[in-house]
Tab-separated table of C-alpha atoms in Angstrom:
chain	number	residue	atom	x	y	z
B	1314	MET	CA	34.619	-26.386	23.488
B	1315	LEU	CA	36.881	-23.596	22.251
B	1316	PRO	CA	39.707	-22.691	24.670
B	1317	GLU	CA	38.405	-19.171	25.468
B	1318	LYS	CA	34.923	-20.481	26.225
B	1319	ALA	CA	36.407	-23.280	28.315
B	1320	LYS	CA	38.387	-20.795	30.390
B	1321	GLU	CA	35.348	-18.550	30.815
B	1322	SER	CA	33.305	-21.524	31.995
B	1323	ILE	CA	35.939	-22.541	34.532
B	1324	ARG	CA	36.386	-19.025	35.919
B	1325	ARG	CA	32.608	-18.613	36.135
B	1326	GLY	CA	32.581	-21.599	38.473
B	1327	ASP	CA	30.683	-23.961	36.173
B	1328	LEU	CA	33.100	-26.809	36.994
B	1329	THR	CA	33.540	-26.145	40.717
B	1330	GLU	CA	31.104	-28.824	41.851
B	1331	LYS	CA	32.545	-31.396	39.460
B	1332	LEU	CA	36.135	-30.621	40.462
B	1333	SER	CA	35.149	-30.925	44.120
B	1334	ARG	CA	33.762	-34.413	43.430
B	1335	VAL	CA	36.758	-35.520	41.358
B	1336	TYR	CA	39.386	-34.366	43.855
B	1337	GLY	CA	37.357	-34.801	47.044
B	1338	CYS	CA	38.018	-31.201	48.065
B	1339	GLY	CA	36.284	-27.966	49.031
B	1340	GLU	CA	35.408	-25.033	46.797
B	1341	GLU	CA	38.637	-23.134	47.438
B	1342	GLU	CA	40.858	-26.001	46.327
B	1343	ALA	CA	38.499	-26.720	43.424
B	1344	ALA	CA	38.997	-23.131	42.253
B	1345	GLU	CA	42.785	-23.615	42.415
B	1346	ARG	CA	42.422	-26.799	40.374
B	1347	GLY	CA	40.401	-24.859	37.839
B	1348	GLU	CA	43.119	-22.217	37.494
B	1349	ARG	CA	45.671	-24.979	36.877
B	1350	ILE	CA	43.489	-26.266	34.041
B	1351	VAL	CA	43.211	-22.719	32.653
B	1352	ARG	CA	47.012	-22.488	32.571
B	1353	ALA	CA	47.181	-25.832	30.778
B	1354	ILE	CA	44.618	-24.632	28.211
B	1355	ASP	CA	46.761	-21.535	27.602
B	1356	ALA	CA	49.857	-23.696	27.134
B	1357	PHE	CA	47.942	-25.928	24.705
B	1358	GLY	CA	46.842	-22.887	22.711
B	1359	GLU	CA	50.390	-21.554	22.481
B	1360	ARG	CA	51.585	-24.888	21.121
B	1361	TYR	CA	48.704	-26.066	18.951
B	1362	GLY	CA	46.560	-22.999	18.318
B	1363	ALA	CA	43.666	-21.413	20.173
B	1364	GLY	CA	41.080	-22.241	17.488
B	1365	ARG	CA	40.678	-25.935	18.303
B	1366	ASP	CA	37.898	-27.465	20.374
B	1367	VAL	CA	39.498	-28.966	23.461
B	1368	MET	CA	38.710	-31.648	26.020
B	1369	VAL	CA	40.350	-31.948	29.450
B	1370	PHE	CA	41.267	-35.232	31.137
B	1371	SER	CA	42.842	-36.141	34.454
B	1372	ALA	CA	44.423	-39.218	36.065
B	1373	PRO	CA	45.662	-39.439	39.661
B	1374	GLY	CA	48.855	-40.742	41.153
B	1375	ARG	CA	48.449	-43.721	43.430
B	1376	THR	CA	49.552	-45.040	46.782
B	1377	GLU	CA	49.659	-48.633	47.975
B	1378	ILE	CA	47.705	-48.912	51.224
B	1379	GLY	CA	48.075	-52.648	51.884
B	1380	GLY	CA	49.319	-55.689	50.033
B	1381	ASN	CA	53.068	-55.092	49.907
B	1382	HIS	CA	54.562	-57.306	47.160
B	1383	THR	CA	51.446	-59.454	46.806
B	1384	ASP	CA	50.345	-58.443	43.300
B	1385	HIS	CA	53.057	-60.364	41.429
B	1386	GLN	CA	51.929	-63.525	43.251
B	1387	GLY	CA	48.312	-63.182	42.131
B	1388	GLY	CA	47.326	-61.685	45.479
B	1389	ARG	CA	45.263	-58.780	46.745
B	1390	VAL	CA	46.230	-55.116	47.086
B	1391	LEU	CA	44.454	-52.221	48.753
B	1392	ALA	CA	45.389	-49.040	46.900
B	1393	ALA	CA	44.150	-45.476	46.591
B	1394	GLY	CA	44.242	-42.654	44.090
B	1395	VAL	CA	45.734	-39.434	45.486
B	1396	ASN	CA	45.031	-35.755	44.903
B	1397	LEU	CA	48.248	-35.206	42.913
B	1398	ASP	CA	47.405	-35.855	39.272
B	1399	ALA	CA	48.313	-35.515	35.623
B	1400	VAL	CA	46.112	-33.355	33.364
B	1401	ALA	CA	45.818	-33.358	29.574
B	1402	VAL	CA	44.243	-30.745	27.314
B	1403	ALA	CA	43.600	-32.546	24.040
B	1404	SER	CA	42.022	-32.069	20.623
B	1405	PRO	CA	41.496	-34.548	17.748
B	1406	LEU	CA	43.567	-34.227	14.564
B	1407	GLY	CA	42.466	-35.478	11.179
B	1408	ASN	CA	45.844	-36.566	9.843
B	1409	GLY	CA	46.580	-39.805	11.735
B	1410	GLU	CA	49.322	-38.184	13.788
B	1411	VAL	CA	49.662	-38.128	17.575
B	1412	ARG	CA	51.533	-35.154	19.050
B	1413	VAL	CA	51.954	-34.767	22.799
B	1414	ARG	CA	53.882	-32.035	24.565
B	1415	SER	CA	54.425	-32.665	28.273
B	1416	GLU	CA	55.401	-29.706	30.433
B	1417	GLY	CA	59.178	-29.501	30.714
B	1418	PHE	CA	59.847	-31.997	27.909
B	1419	PRO	CA	60.138	-31.921	24.098
B	1420	GLU	CA	57.126	-32.918	22.024
B	1421	ASP	CA	56.611	-36.605	21.192
B	1422	ALA	CA	55.072	-37.452	17.824
B	1423	ILE	CA	54.042	-40.796	16.325
B	1424	ASP	CA	52.270	-41.890	13.139
B	1425	LEU	CA	49.225	-44.111	13.684
B	1426	GLY	CA	50.144	-45.881	10.462
B	1427	ASP	CA	53.054	-47.513	12.298
B	1428	LEU	CA	52.145	-49.019	15.670
B	1429	SER	CA	54.870	-51.640	15.746
B	1430	VAL	CA	57.424	-51.863	18.551
B	1431	HIS	CA	60.415	-49.572	17.981
B	1432	PRO	CA	63.409	-50.859	19.975
B	1433	GLU	CA	65.120	-47.464	19.820
B	1434	GLU	CA	62.138	-45.937	21.697
B	1435	LYS	CA	62.532	-48.162	24.770
B	1436	ASN	CA	62.332	-46.235	28.044
B	1437	THR	CA	60.702	-43.194	26.411
B	1438	SER	CA	57.267	-41.601	26.611
B	1439	LYS	CA	57.014	-41.967	22.823
B	1440	ALA	CA	57.087	-45.740	23.321
B	1441	LEU	CA	54.196	-45.473	25.777
B	1442	LEU	CA	52.148	-43.398	23.321
B	1443	ARG	CA	52.726	-45.879	20.514
B	1444	GLY	CA	51.963	-48.839	22.756
B	1445	ILE	CA	48.743	-47.377	24.143
B	1446	CYS	CA	47.434	-46.519	20.670
B	1447	ALA	CA	48.445	-49.967	19.436
B	1448	ASP	CA	46.514	-51.754	22.175
B	1449	PHE	CA	43.371	-49.708	21.568
B	1450	ALA	CA	43.609	-50.772	17.903
B	1451	ARG	CA	44.355	-54.392	18.891
B	1452	ARG	CA	41.126	-54.404	20.900
B	1453	GLY	CA	39.174	-53.223	17.863
B	1454	LYS	CA	38.707	-49.666	19.136
B	1455	SER	CA	38.758	-46.668	16.828
B	1456	VAL	CA	41.760	-44.414	17.404
B	1457	GLY	CA	42.385	-41.118	15.643
B	1458	GLY	CA	45.145	-38.580	15.598
B	1459	PHE	CA	45.232	-35.945	18.309
B	1460	CYS	CA	47.397	-33.281	19.886
B	1461	ALA	CA	47.693	-32.784	23.624
B	1462	TYR	CA	49.475	-30.754	26.254
B	1463	THR	CA	50.026	-32.486	29.589
B	1464	THR	CA	51.144	-31.275	32.988
B	1465	SER	CA	51.744	-33.481	36.017
B	1466	GLN	CA	52.072	-33.066	39.765
B	1467	VAL	CA	53.044	-36.763	40.036
B	1468	LEU	CA	56.786	-36.319	39.814
B	1469	PRO	CA	59.136	-39.169	38.848
B	1470	GLY	CA	60.674	-40.766	41.924
B	1471	SER	CA	57.844	-39.627	44.221
B	1472	GLY	CA	56.664	-43.182	44.873
B	1473	LEU	CA	53.228	-42.236	43.512
B	1474	SER	CA	53.709	-43.840	40.076
B	1475	SER	CA	54.154	-41.028	37.575
B	1476	SER	CA	54.436	-43.411	34.617
B	1477	ALA	CA	51.146	-45.178	35.419
B	1478	ALA	CA	49.382	-41.816	35.845
B	1479	PHE	CA	50.628	-40.758	32.390
B	1480	GLU	CA	49.576	-44.060	30.812
B	1481	VAL	CA	46.091	-43.890	32.332
B	1482	LEU	CA	45.833	-40.208	31.337
B	1483	ILE	CA	46.551	-40.970	27.672
B	1484	GLY	CA	44.282	-44.030	27.721
B	1485	THR	CA	41.472	-42.001	29.293
B	1486	ALA	CA	41.930	-39.289	26.659
B	1487	LEU	CA	41.740	-41.796	23.798
B	1488	ASN	CA	38.717	-43.417	25.439
B	1489	GLY	CA	36.962	-40.056	25.748
B	1490	MET	CA	37.844	-38.642	22.328
B	1491	PHE	CA	37.277	-41.712	20.153
B	1492	CYS	CA	35.479	-44.475	22.112
B	1493	GLU	CA	32.698	-42.552	23.908
B	1494	GLY	CA	34.105	-43.784	27.227
B	1495	SER	CA	33.248	-47.405	26.389
B	1496	VAL	CA	36.553	-48.883	27.609
B	1497	PRO	CA	36.238	-49.841	31.325
B	1498	PRO	CA	38.807	-48.439	33.797
B	1499	LEU	CA	40.567	-51.779	34.351
B	1500	ALA	CA	40.891	-52.258	30.592
B	1501	VAL	CA	42.484	-48.786	30.349
B	1502	ALA	CA	44.881	-49.944	33.086
B	1503	GLN	CA	45.721	-53.141	31.185
B	1504	ILE	CA	46.379	-51.121	28.025
B	1505	GLY	CA	48.836	-48.948	29.947
B	1506	GLN	CA	50.530	-51.972	31.498
B	1507	ARG	CA	50.971	-53.676	28.114
B	1508	ALA	CA	52.464	-50.495	26.658
B	1509	GLU	CA	54.947	-50.345	29.533
B	1510	ASN	CA	55.799	-54.052	29.269
B	1511	VAL	CA	56.046	-54.451	25.496
B	1512	TYR	CA	56.899	-51.002	24.103
B	1513	PHE	CA	58.628	-49.216	27.005
B	1514	GLY	CA	60.473	-52.348	28.113
B	1515	LYS	CA	59.656	-52.455	31.836
B	1516	PRO	CA	58.139	-55.710	33.188
B	1517	CYS	CA	55.765	-54.026	35.662
B	1518	GLY	CA	52.637	-55.521	37.206
B	1519	LEU	CA	49.138	-54.064	36.916
B	1520	MET	CA	48.692	-52.601	40.384
B	1521	ASP	CA	49.906	-49.062	39.637
B	1522	GLN	CA	47.808	-48.572	36.514
B	1523	ALA	CA	44.724	-50.167	38.093
B	1524	ALA	CA	44.870	-47.899	41.150
B	1525	CYS	CA	45.255	-44.795	38.945
B	1526	ALA	CA	42.394	-45.858	36.677
B	1527	VAL	CA	39.906	-46.771	39.426
B	1528	GLY	CA	40.659	-44.067	42.027
B	1529	GLY	CA	39.416	-43.812	45.607
B	1530	PHE	CA	40.142	-46.727	47.914
B	1531	ALA	CA	40.125	-49.849	45.786
B	1532	MET	CA	40.752	-53.502	46.610
B	1533	LEU	CA	42.408	-55.141	43.627
B	1534	ASP	CA	42.544	-58.923	43.188
B	1535	PHE	CA	45.134	-60.292	40.738
B	1536	ARG	CA	44.415	-64.017	41.098
B	1537	ASP	CA	43.133	-64.035	37.501
B	1538	ALA	CA	45.807	-62.014	35.702
B	1539	ALA	CA	43.725	-61.741	32.522
B	1540	GLU	CA	40.620	-60.496	34.355
B	1541	PRO	CA	41.675	-58.860	37.639
B	1542	GLY	CA	38.999	-57.799	40.077
B	1543	ALA	CA	38.490	-54.310	41.489
B	1544	GLU	CA	36.179	-53.343	44.318
B	1545	LYS	CA	35.847	-49.672	45.232
B	1546	ILE	CA	35.726	-49.233	49.013
B	1547	PRO	CA	33.319	-46.506	50.165
B	1548	PHE	CA	35.223	-44.538	52.811
B	1549	ASP	CA	35.418	-40.780	53.312
B	1550	PHE	CA	39.083	-40.327	54.190
B	1551	ALA	CA	38.694	-36.565	54.460
B	1552	ALA	CA	36.420	-37.073	57.502
B	1553	CYS	CA	38.733	-39.407	59.455
B	1554	GLY	CA	40.837	-36.659	61.070
B	1555	ASP	CA	44.188	-37.928	59.729
B	1556	ARG	CA	46.412	-36.797	56.896
B	1557	LEU	CA	48.140	-39.292	54.659
B	1558	CYS	CA	51.845	-38.402	54.404
B	1559	MET	CA	54.604	-39.718	52.183
B	1560	ILE	CA	58.106	-39.345	53.609
B	1561	ASP	CA	60.864	-39.348	51.016
B	1562	THR	CA	63.953	-40.734	52.721
B	1563	GLY	CA	66.187	-39.688	49.821
B	1564	GLY	CA	67.637	-43.110	49.118
B	1565	SER	CA	68.690	-44.087	45.611
B	1566	HIS	CA	67.178	-47.074	43.785
B	1567	ALA	CA	70.035	-47.198	41.292
B	1568	SER	CA	71.790	-50.322	42.625
B	1569	LEU	CA	68.753	-52.090	44.057
B	1570	THR	CA	67.451	-54.002	41.027
B	1571	PRO	CA	68.769	-57.358	42.317
B	1572	ASP	CA	67.009	-56.793	45.654
B	1573	TYR	CA	63.672	-56.076	43.966
B	1574	ALA	CA	64.047	-58.988	41.566
B	1575	ALA	CA	64.814	-61.417	44.398
B	1576	ILE	CA	61.401	-60.965	46.045
B	1577	PRO	CA	59.183	-62.387	43.255
B	1578	ALA	CA	61.890	-64.897	42.348
B	1579	GLU	CA	62.054	-66.298	45.887
B	1580	MET	CA	58.282	-66.322	46.268
B	1581	ARG	CA	58.010	-68.238	43.006
B	1582	ALA	CA	60.709	-70.629	44.223
B	1583	ALA	CA	58.601	-71.253	47.337
B	1584	ALA	CA	55.500	-71.875	45.200
B	1585	LYS	CA	57.468	-74.280	43.001
B	1586	VAL	CA	58.001	-76.568	46.011
B	1587	PHE	CA	54.268	-77.290	45.779
B	1588	GLY	CA	54.231	-77.577	41.997
B	1589	LYS	CA	52.705	-74.122	41.512
B	1590	GLU	CA	53.832	-70.995	39.685
B	1591	VAL	CA	52.859	-68.320	42.233
B	1592	LEU	CA	51.851	-68.360	45.889
B	1593	SER	CA	48.174	-67.528	45.264
B	1594	GLN	CA	47.905	-71.022	43.758
B	1595	VAL	CA	49.256	-72.687	46.925
B	1596	ASP	CA	46.929	-73.710	49.763
B	1597	GLU	CA	47.942	-71.758	52.883
B	1598	GLU	CA	47.697	-74.728	55.249
B	1599	GLU	CA	49.726	-76.839	52.841
B	1600	PHE	CA	52.369	-74.119	52.704
B	1601	PHE	CA	52.797	-73.968	56.465
B	1602	ALA	CA	52.768	-77.739	56.748
B	1603	GLY	CA	55.559	-77.804	54.157
B	1604	ILE	CA	57.759	-75.005	55.583
B	1605	ALA	CA	60.633	-77.440	56.113
B	1606	LYS	CA	60.546	-78.365	52.427
B	1607	VAL	CA	60.512	-74.689	51.430
B	1608	ARG	CA	63.543	-73.999	53.632
B	1609	ALA	CA	65.442	-76.909	52.124
B	1610	ALA	CA	64.593	-76.122	48.499
B	1611	ALA	CA	64.414	-72.318	48.413
B	1612	GLY	CA	66.057	-71.068	51.612
B	1613	ASP	CA	64.893	-69.403	54.809
B	1614	ARG	CA	64.305	-65.982	53.269
B	1615	ALA	CA	61.978	-67.491	50.665
B	1616	ALA	CA	60.071	-69.220	53.479
B	1617	LEU	CA	59.759	-65.935	55.404
B	1618	ARG	CA	58.635	-64.080	52.296
B	1619	GLY	CA	55.987	-66.737	51.764
B	1620	ILE	CA	54.828	-66.246	55.352
B	1621	HIS	CA	54.564	-62.509	54.648
B	1622	TYR	CA	52.554	-63.154	51.491
B	1623	PHE	CA	49.846	-65.207	53.194
B	1624	GLY	CA	49.552	-62.833	56.147
B	1625	GLU	CA	49.522	-59.722	53.974
B	1626	ASN	CA	47.056	-61.143	51.464
B	1627	ALA	CA	44.567	-61.872	54.258
B	1628	ARG	CA	45.294	-58.520	55.898
B	1629	VAL	CA	44.054	-56.647	52.822
B	1630	LEU	CA	40.598	-58.172	53.355
B	1631	ARG	CA	40.639	-57.071	56.997
B	1632	GLU	CA	41.736	-53.553	56.060
B	1633	ALA	CA	38.969	-53.259	53.490
B	1634	ALA	CA	36.411	-54.583	56.003
B	1635	ALA	CA	37.558	-52.022	58.592
B	1636	LEU	CA	37.147	-49.166	56.117
B	1637	LYS	CA	33.708	-50.405	55.070
B	1638	ALA	CA	32.690	-50.461	58.742
B	1639	GLY	CA	34.109	-46.983	59.339
B	1640	ASP	CA	36.514	-48.470	61.896
B	1641	PHE	CA	39.561	-46.308	61.221
B	1642	ARG	CA	41.281	-47.286	64.464
B	1643	THR	CA	41.387	-50.957	63.444
B	1644	PHE	CA	42.508	-49.948	59.977
B	1645	ARG	CA	45.459	-48.005	61.400
B	1646	ASP	CA	46.429	-50.982	63.574
B	1647	LEU	CA	46.455	-53.156	60.457
B	1648	VAL	CA	48.631	-50.620	58.610
B	1649	VAL	CA	51.265	-50.908	61.343
B	1650	GLU	CA	50.924	-54.697	61.268
B	1651	SER	CA	51.496	-54.649	57.510
B	1652	GLY	CA	54.631	-52.554	57.927
B	1653	ARG	CA	56.053	-54.863	60.575
B	1654	SER	CA	55.457	-57.907	58.396
B	1655	SER	CA	57.290	-56.173	55.552
B	1656	PHE	CA	60.223	-55.370	57.839
B	1657	GLU	CA	60.479	-58.746	59.604
B	1658	TYR	CA	59.357	-61.304	57.015
B	1659	LEU	CA	59.439	-59.695	53.568
B	1660	GLN	CA	62.685	-57.927	54.506
B	1661	ASN	CA	62.408	-55.032	52.056
B	1662	VAL	CA	63.252	-52.131	54.366
B	1663	PHE	CA	66.988	-52.023	53.598
B	1664	SER	CA	69.345	-53.789	51.240
B	1665	PRO	CA	71.618	-56.453	52.784
B	1666	SER	CA	74.242	-55.274	50.276
B	1667	HIS	CA	74.149	-51.676	51.579
B	1668	VAL	CA	73.630	-51.933	55.328
B	1669	GLU	CA	75.149	-48.486	55.831
B	1670	GLU	CA	72.101	-46.977	54.064
B	1671	GLN	CA	68.927	-47.554	56.079
B	1672	GLY	CA	66.922	-44.377	55.592
B	1673	VAL	CA	63.590	-46.193	55.407
B	1674	ALA	CA	64.304	-47.982	58.704
B	1675	VAL	CA	65.275	-44.686	60.352
B	1676	ALA	CA	62.036	-43.073	59.119
B	1677	LEU	CA	59.971	-46.000	60.430
B	1678	ALA	CA	61.661	-45.772	63.834
B	1679	LEU	CA	60.981	-42.024	64.030
B	1680	CYS	CA	57.362	-42.530	62.951
B	1681	GLU	CA	56.880	-45.114	65.691
B	1682	ARG	CA	58.309	-42.747	68.303
B	1683	LEU	CA	56.286	-39.737	67.137
B	1684	LEU	CA	52.985	-41.359	66.181
B	1685	THR	CA	52.458	-44.053	68.812
B	1686	PRO	CA	51.401	-41.526	71.501
B	1687	CYS	CA	48.777	-39.932	69.239
B	1688	GLY	CA	47.450	-43.093	67.585
B	1689	GLY	CA	48.952	-42.652	64.121
B	1690	ALA	CA	50.199	-45.366	61.761
B	1691	TRP	CA	53.211	-46.022	59.525
B	1692	ARG	CA	54.608	-48.564	57.071
B	1693	VAL	CA	57.163	-48.981	54.296
B	1694	HIS	CA	55.631	-47.898	50.991
B	1695	GLY	CA	55.872	-49.683	47.662
B	1696	GLY	CA	58.882	-51.689	46.564
B	1697	GLY	CA	60.988	-50.781	49.581
B	1698	PHE	CA	64.759	-50.950	50.235
B	1699	ALA	CA	64.927	-47.185	49.636
B	1700	GLY	CA	62.417	-44.462	48.857
B	1701	THR	CA	59.293	-43.675	50.818
B	1702	VAL	CA	57.477	-44.361	54.067
B	1703	GLN	CA	53.721	-43.934	54.414
B	1704	ALA	CA	52.279	-42.364	57.565
B	1705	TYR	CA	48.811	-41.504	58.872
B	1706	VAL	CA	49.151	-38.392	61.010
B	1707	PRO	CA	46.419	-36.773	63.146
B	1708	GLU	CA	45.642	-33.402	61.573
B	1709	GLY	CA	46.541	-31.385	64.666
B	1710	PHE	CA	49.964	-33.024	64.934
B	1711	LEU	CA	50.845	-32.595	61.246
B	1712	PRO	CA	52.904	-29.366	61.561
B	1713	GLU	CA	55.065	-30.788	64.363
B	1714	PHE	CA	55.410	-34.151	62.617
B	1715	THR	CA	56.462	-32.456	59.372
B	1716	LYS	CA	58.996	-30.296	61.197
B	1717	ARG	CA	60.551	-33.279	62.974
B	1718	MET	CA	60.757	-35.480	59.871
B	1719	GLU	CA	62.119	-32.745	57.607
B	1720	ALA	CA	64.815	-31.965	60.182
B	1721	VAL	CA	66.156	-35.448	59.409
B	1722	PHE	CA	65.320	-35.948	55.724
B	1723	GLY	CA	65.364	-32.387	54.393
B	1724	GLY	CA	62.895	-29.688	53.440
B	1725	GLY	CA	59.949	-30.904	51.383
B	1726	SER	CA	60.556	-34.563	52.268
B	1727	CYS	CA	57.231	-34.905	54.106
B	1728	LEU	CA	54.393	-34.633	51.590
B	1729	PRO	CA	50.781	-34.453	52.878
B	1730	LEU	CA	48.222	-36.020	50.547
B	1731	SER	CA	44.518	-36.719	50.375
B	1732	VAL	CA	42.656	-39.602	48.762
B	1733	ARG	CA	41.049	-38.660	45.458
B	1734	PRO	CA	37.660	-40.324	44.850
B	1735	ALA	CA	37.893	-40.377	41.041
B	1736	GLY	CA	40.294	-42.324	38.846
B	1737	GLY	CA	40.952	-41.529	35.203
B	1738	VAL	CA	38.234	-39.089	34.178
B	1739	ARG	CA	37.147	-36.563	31.569
B	1740	ILE	CA	36.740	-33.199	33.265
B	1741	LEU	CA	35.669	-31.029	30.317
């Protein structure tokens, strides 16, 4: 569809119903989403010309709901797509060139004739583009040149996985433009993960990309790394009466790499006691019967982190069952239980090397004080040590909660979100 016709269609309201379904929102917000797409179409036209037929794609950010540090052990994770997303306006090119301009950044361009790894591109979006195109080709999928303009609400450092949203966005665009949507969402996620691992140079797991690709509440099972499972959980979060909030405690991750690396390393050391590679391969009863051996071979912290793994992995099933049953009260109780296990056993709330910096612990303590009386929930979010806390706040208490948290962590630190039903999707 030509850009002017696309804009006319959006402003006429032709996409309102679809946008409401994608974002899980009412007509007013859907109209705002439409205007954002119109602005992106204008920006595309300024860069690449207004005479091209365009398609529009979207991929959400993600939040981890349950399963803290279980994915790298072949465990389960409960995740959700959120209403903050990345959008691409794209059009095929006939010259074998990929050109992508992301809002606020210079254009990236690659030649489809060269999809090899370029070491000098490590840690760049160009590396992700090359890697995603390469993996589509490796899977025998047709890939052509295209130009695209992207804009994202999933900001780097937000804890909502901006890189995975971008990877799924580009994969969804390629899937829609050249593969007739034939690549399943989890395969799009795997393509993004491989691009990040091999081309970008970051050894990430699959959880972030899978949550962005699938959307909604999704239970992800990584026991089979080659063929992970994904079950979408039918739950209308908008009707539960709570708002999902992310609290940015302002801590820096710059010196925390050793702390993050120690978690999978110690869990693997615990699994090795039983002759296994990861904890999902170890029988739970055998693990607890052999705790003394784990302590002797891998240390007490490794034993505690193993205890967290088995409890958290089972807890994901209970959380998913509570949502399926519409039992939000039990779900919230399990969220708090998950957070306490992370604090006490996984020990990823603050770095033992920087005990003077405990912003996440302070936020958790304040959440407990503020939310216990009104039945809310709270937990450390994601990797931990610094960064974000996740809270479920009754709608009527949200203004007061936001005021109290931002008085400690600064203006804009408390971000209300909603769960987006759709994952990576073609909108137009």
